mmCIF file of C-alpha atoms in Angstrom:
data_model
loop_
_atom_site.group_PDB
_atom_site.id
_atom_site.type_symbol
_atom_site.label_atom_id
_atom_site.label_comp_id
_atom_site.label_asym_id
_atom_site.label_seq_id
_atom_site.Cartn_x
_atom_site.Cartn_y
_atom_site.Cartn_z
ATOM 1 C CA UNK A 1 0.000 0.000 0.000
ATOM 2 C CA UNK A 2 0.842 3.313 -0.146
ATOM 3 C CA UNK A 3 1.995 6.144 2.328
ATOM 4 C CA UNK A 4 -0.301 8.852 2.587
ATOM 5 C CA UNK A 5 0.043 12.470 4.982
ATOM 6 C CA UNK A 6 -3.049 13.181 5.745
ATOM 7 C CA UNK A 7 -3.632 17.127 6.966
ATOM 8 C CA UNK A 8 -7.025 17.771 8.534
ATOM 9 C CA UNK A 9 -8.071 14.980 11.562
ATOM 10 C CA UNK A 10 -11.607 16.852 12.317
ATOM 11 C CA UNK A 11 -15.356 15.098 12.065
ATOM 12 C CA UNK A 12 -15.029 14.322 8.242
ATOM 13 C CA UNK A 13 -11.134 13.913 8.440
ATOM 14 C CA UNK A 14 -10.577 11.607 11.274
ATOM 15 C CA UNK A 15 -13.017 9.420 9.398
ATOM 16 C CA UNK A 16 -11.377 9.615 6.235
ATOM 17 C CA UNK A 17 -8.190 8.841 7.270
ATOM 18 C CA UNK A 18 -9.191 6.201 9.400
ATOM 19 C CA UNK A 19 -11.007 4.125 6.582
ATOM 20 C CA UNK A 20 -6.867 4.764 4.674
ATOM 21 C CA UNK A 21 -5.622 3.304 7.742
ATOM 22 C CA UNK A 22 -8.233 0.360 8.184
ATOM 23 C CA UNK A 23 -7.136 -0.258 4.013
ATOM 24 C CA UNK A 24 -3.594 -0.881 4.851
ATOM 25 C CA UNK A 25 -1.820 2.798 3.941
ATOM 26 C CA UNK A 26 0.759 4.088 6.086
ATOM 27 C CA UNK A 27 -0.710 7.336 7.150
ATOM 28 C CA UNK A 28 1.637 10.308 8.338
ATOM 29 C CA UNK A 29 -0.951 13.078 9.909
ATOM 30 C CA UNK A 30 -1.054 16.606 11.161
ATOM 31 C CA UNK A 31 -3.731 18.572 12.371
ATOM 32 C CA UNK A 32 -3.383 22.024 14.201
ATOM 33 C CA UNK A 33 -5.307 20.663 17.161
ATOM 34 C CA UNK A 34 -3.070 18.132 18.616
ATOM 35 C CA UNK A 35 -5.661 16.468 21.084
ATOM 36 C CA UNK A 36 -7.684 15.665 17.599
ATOM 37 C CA UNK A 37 -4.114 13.356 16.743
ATOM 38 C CA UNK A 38 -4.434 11.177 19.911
ATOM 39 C CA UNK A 39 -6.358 8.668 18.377
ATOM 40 C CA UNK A 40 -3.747 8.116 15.688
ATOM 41 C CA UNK A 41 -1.176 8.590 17.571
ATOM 42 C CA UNK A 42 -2.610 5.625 20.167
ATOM 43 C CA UNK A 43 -2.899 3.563 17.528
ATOM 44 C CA UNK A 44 0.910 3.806 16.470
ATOM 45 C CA UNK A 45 0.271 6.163 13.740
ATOM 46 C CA UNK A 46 2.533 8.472 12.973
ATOM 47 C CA UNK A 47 1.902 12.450 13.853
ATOM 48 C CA UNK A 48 4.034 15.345 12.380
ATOM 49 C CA UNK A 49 4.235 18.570 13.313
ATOM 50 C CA UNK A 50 3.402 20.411 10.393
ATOM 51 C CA UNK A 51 2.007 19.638 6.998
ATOM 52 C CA UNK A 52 5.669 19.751 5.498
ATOM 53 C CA UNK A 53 6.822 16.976 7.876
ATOM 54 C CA UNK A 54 3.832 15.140 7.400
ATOM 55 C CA UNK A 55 4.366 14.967 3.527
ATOM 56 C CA UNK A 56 7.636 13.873 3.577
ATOM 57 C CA UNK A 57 8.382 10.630 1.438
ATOM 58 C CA UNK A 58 4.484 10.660 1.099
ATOM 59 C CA UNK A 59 3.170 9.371 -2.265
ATOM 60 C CA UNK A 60 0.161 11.376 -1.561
ATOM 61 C CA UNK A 61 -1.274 13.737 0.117
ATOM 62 C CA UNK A 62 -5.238 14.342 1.855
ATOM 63 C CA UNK A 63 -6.465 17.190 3.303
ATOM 64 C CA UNK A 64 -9.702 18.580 4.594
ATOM 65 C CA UNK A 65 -9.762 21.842 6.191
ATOM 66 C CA UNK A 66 -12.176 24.197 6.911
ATOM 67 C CA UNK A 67 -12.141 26.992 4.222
ATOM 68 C CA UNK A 68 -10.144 28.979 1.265
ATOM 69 C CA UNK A 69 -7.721 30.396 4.586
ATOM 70 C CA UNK A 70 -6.835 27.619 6.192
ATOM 71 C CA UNK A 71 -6.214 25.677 2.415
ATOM 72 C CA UNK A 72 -4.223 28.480 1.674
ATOM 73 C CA UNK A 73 -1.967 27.982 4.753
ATOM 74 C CA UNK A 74 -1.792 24.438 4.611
ATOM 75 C CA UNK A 75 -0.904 24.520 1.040
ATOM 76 C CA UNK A 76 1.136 27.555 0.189
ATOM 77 C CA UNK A 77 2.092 28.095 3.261
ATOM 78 C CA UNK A 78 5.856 28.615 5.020
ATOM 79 C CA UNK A 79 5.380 25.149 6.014
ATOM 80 C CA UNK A 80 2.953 23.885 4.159
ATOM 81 C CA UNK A 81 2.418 21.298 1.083
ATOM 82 C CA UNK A 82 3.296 22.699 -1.434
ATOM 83 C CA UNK A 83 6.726 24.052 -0.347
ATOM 84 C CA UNK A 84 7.188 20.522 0.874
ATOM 85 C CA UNK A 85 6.287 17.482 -1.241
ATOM 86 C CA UNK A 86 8.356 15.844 -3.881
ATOM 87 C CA UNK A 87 7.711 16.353 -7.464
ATOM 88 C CA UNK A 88 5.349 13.443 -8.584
ATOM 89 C CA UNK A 89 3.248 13.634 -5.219
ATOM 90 C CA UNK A 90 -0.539 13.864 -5.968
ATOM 91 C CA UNK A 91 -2.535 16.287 -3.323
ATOM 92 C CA UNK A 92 -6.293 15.396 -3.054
ATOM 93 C CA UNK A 93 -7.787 18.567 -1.071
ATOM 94 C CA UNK A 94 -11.488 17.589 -0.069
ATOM 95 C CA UNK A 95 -12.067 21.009 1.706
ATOM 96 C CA UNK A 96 -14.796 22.807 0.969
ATOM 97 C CA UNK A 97 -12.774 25.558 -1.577
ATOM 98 C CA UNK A 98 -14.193 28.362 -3.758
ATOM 99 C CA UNK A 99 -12.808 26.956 -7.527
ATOM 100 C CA UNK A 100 -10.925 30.250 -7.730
ATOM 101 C CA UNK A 101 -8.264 28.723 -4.483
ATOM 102 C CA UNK A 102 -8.541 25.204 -6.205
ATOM 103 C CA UNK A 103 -6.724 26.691 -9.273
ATOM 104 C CA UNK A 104 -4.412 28.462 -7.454
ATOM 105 C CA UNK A 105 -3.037 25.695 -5.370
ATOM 106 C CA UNK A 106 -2.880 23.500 -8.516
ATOM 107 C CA UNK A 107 -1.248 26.506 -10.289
ATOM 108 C CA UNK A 108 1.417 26.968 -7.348
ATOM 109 C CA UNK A 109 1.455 23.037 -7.089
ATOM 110 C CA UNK A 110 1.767 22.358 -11.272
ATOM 111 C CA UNK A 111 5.186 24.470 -11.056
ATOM 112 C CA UNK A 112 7.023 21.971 -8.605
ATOM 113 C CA UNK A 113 5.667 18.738 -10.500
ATOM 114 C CA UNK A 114 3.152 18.344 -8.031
ATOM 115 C CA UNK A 115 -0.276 16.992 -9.055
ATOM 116 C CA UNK A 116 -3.166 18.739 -6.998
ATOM 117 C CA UNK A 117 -6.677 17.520 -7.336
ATOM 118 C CA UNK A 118 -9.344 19.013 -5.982
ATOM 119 C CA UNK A 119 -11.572 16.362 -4.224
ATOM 120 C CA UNK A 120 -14.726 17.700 -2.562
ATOM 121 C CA UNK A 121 -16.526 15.019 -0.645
ATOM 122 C CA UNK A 122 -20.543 14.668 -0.667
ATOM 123 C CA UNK A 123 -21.902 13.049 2.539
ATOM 124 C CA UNK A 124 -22.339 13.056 6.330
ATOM 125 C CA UNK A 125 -19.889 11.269 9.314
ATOM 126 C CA UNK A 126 -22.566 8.364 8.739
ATOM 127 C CA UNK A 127 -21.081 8.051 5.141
ATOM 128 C CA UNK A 128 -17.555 9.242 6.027
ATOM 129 C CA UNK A 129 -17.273 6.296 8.816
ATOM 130 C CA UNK A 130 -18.682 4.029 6.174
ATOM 131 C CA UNK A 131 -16.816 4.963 3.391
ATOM 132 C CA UNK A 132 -19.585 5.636 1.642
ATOM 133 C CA UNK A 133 -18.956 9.333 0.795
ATOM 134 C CA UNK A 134 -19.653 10.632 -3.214
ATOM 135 C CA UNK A 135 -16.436 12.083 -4.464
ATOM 136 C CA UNK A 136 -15.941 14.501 -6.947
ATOM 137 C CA UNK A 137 -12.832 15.191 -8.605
ATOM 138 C CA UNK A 138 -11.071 18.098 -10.578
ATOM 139 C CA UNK A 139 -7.730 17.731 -12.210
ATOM 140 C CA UNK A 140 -5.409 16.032 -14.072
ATOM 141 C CA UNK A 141 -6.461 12.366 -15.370
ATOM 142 C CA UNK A 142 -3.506 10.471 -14.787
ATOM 143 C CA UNK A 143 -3.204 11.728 -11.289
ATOM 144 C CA UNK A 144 -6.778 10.969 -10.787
ATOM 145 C CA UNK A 145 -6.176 7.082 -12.285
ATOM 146 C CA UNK A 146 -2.878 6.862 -9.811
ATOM 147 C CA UNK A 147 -4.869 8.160 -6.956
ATOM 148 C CA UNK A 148 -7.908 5.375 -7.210
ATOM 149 C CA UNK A 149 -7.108 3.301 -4.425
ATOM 150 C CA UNK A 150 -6.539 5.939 -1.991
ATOM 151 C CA UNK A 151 -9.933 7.578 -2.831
ATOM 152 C CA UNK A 152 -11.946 4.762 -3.102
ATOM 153 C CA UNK A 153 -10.711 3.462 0.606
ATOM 154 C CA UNK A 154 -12.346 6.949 1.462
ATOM 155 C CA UNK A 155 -15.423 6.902 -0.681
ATOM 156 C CA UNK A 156 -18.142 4.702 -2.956
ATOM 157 C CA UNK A 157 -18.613 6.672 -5.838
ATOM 158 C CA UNK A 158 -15.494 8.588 -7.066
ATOM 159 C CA UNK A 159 -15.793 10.237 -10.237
ATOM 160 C CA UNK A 160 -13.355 12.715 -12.385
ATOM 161 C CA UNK A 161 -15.508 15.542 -13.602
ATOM 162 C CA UNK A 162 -12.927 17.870 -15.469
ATOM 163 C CA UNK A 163 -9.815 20.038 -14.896
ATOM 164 C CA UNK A 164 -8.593 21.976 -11.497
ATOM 165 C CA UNK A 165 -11.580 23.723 -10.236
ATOM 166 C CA UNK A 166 -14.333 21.274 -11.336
ATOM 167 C CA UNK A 167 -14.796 19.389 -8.575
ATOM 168 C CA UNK A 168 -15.177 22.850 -6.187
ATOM 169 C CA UNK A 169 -17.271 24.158 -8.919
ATOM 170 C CA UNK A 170 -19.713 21.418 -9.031
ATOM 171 C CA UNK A 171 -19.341 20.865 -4.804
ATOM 172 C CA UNK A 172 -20.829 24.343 -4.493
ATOM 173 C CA UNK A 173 -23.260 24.209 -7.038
ATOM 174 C CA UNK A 174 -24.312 20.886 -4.940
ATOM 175 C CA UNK A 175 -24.237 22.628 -1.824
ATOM 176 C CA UNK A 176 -26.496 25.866 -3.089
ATOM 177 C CA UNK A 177 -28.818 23.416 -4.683
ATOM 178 C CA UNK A 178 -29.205 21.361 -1.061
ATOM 179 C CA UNK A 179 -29.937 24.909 0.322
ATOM 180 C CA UNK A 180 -32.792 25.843 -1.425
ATOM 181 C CA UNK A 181 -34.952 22.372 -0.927
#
C-alpha cells in the first residue's frame, strides 16, 4: 500500500483517514489541534508537526480543512504542502474551496511537478465512517487514475468531472442546490 500524509483529523477527516488506515496505507498526519491526533497517535500512527513533515516521502497527500484560509496555509504556506512534497506527489484537497483557491493551489502546485486535485466530498460522518462518501474530482487524469485506491478506501462513488476547479465548482453548485430544498 501506499503512504499517505493526511492534513485535517476533524469530524469528516478523522473518518477519512481512518477508513486509509483500516485499508492498509501508512498514514503520516497533522492537524493544528493536537488532542484531535491522539487517536492516531494511540494507535501507532505516525503524527508530524506540520504539513511539510507530514508529507515527507508521502506518495500522496489528503487534506480537509475548513475553508479557502486555512487551504491556503496548509498549502502555500511557510510550512505547508506545497513548499514541501516531492515532485510526482498527488494532493487530493477535499475542503470545501471556492474553484478560484482550487486553481491556485494547482497553479502553485503544477510548477514543482506536483499533481493537486481538488476532491470535494458529498456526505455526512454516517457516510464518512462508512466509506460511503460521493467524491468529486477536478484535475489532471492520470493523477486521478494513480490516486484510485486511496480515494476509493475513502469513498463509494469517485468520479473525475474535469480540470482543477471542477470538482469545487460542481461541490458548491451541490451545496447551493441542497440549500434551497
Amino acid at each position: 500500500m501506499s503512504t499517505v500524509a493526511f492534513i485535517g483529523l476533524g469530524a469528516m477527516g478523522s473518518r477519512m483517514a481512518m477508513n486509509l488506515h483500516a485499508a492498509g496505507h501508512k498514514l503520516r498526519v497533522y492537524n493544528r489541534d493536537k488532542a484531535k491526533a491522539k487517536p492516531f497517535a494511540d494507535k501507532g500512527i505516525e503524527v508530524c508537526d506540520s504539513p511539510a513533515a507530514a508529507v515527507k516521502g508521502a506518495e500522496f497527500v489528503c487534506s480537509i480543512v475548513s475553508d479557502d484560509v486555512a487551504t491556503r496555509q496548509v498549502m502555500l504556506g511557510e510550512k505547508g504542502v506545497v513548499g514541501a512534497a516531492a515532485a510526482g506527489t498527488i494532493v487530493m484537497d477535499s475542503s470545501t474551496n471556492t474553484p478560484a483557491m482550487s486553481r491556485e493551489v494547482a497553479f502553485a502546485a503544477r510548477a514543482r511537478g506536483i499533481f493537486y486535485l481538488d476532491t470535494p466530498v458529498s456526505g455526512s460522518l454516517v457516510q464518512a465512517q462508512g466509506k460511503e462518501l460521493v467524491i468529486l474530482v477536478g484535475g489532471d487524469r492520470a493523477a486521478f487514475d494513480k490516486a484510485q485506491p486511496v480515494l476509493s478506501a475513502m469513498g463509494r462513488m469517485v468520479r473525475r468531472i474535469g480540470d482543477s476547479g471542477a470538482g469545487a465548482t460542481l461541490k458548491l453548485i451541490n451545496n447551493m442546490l441542497s440549500a434551497t430544498l
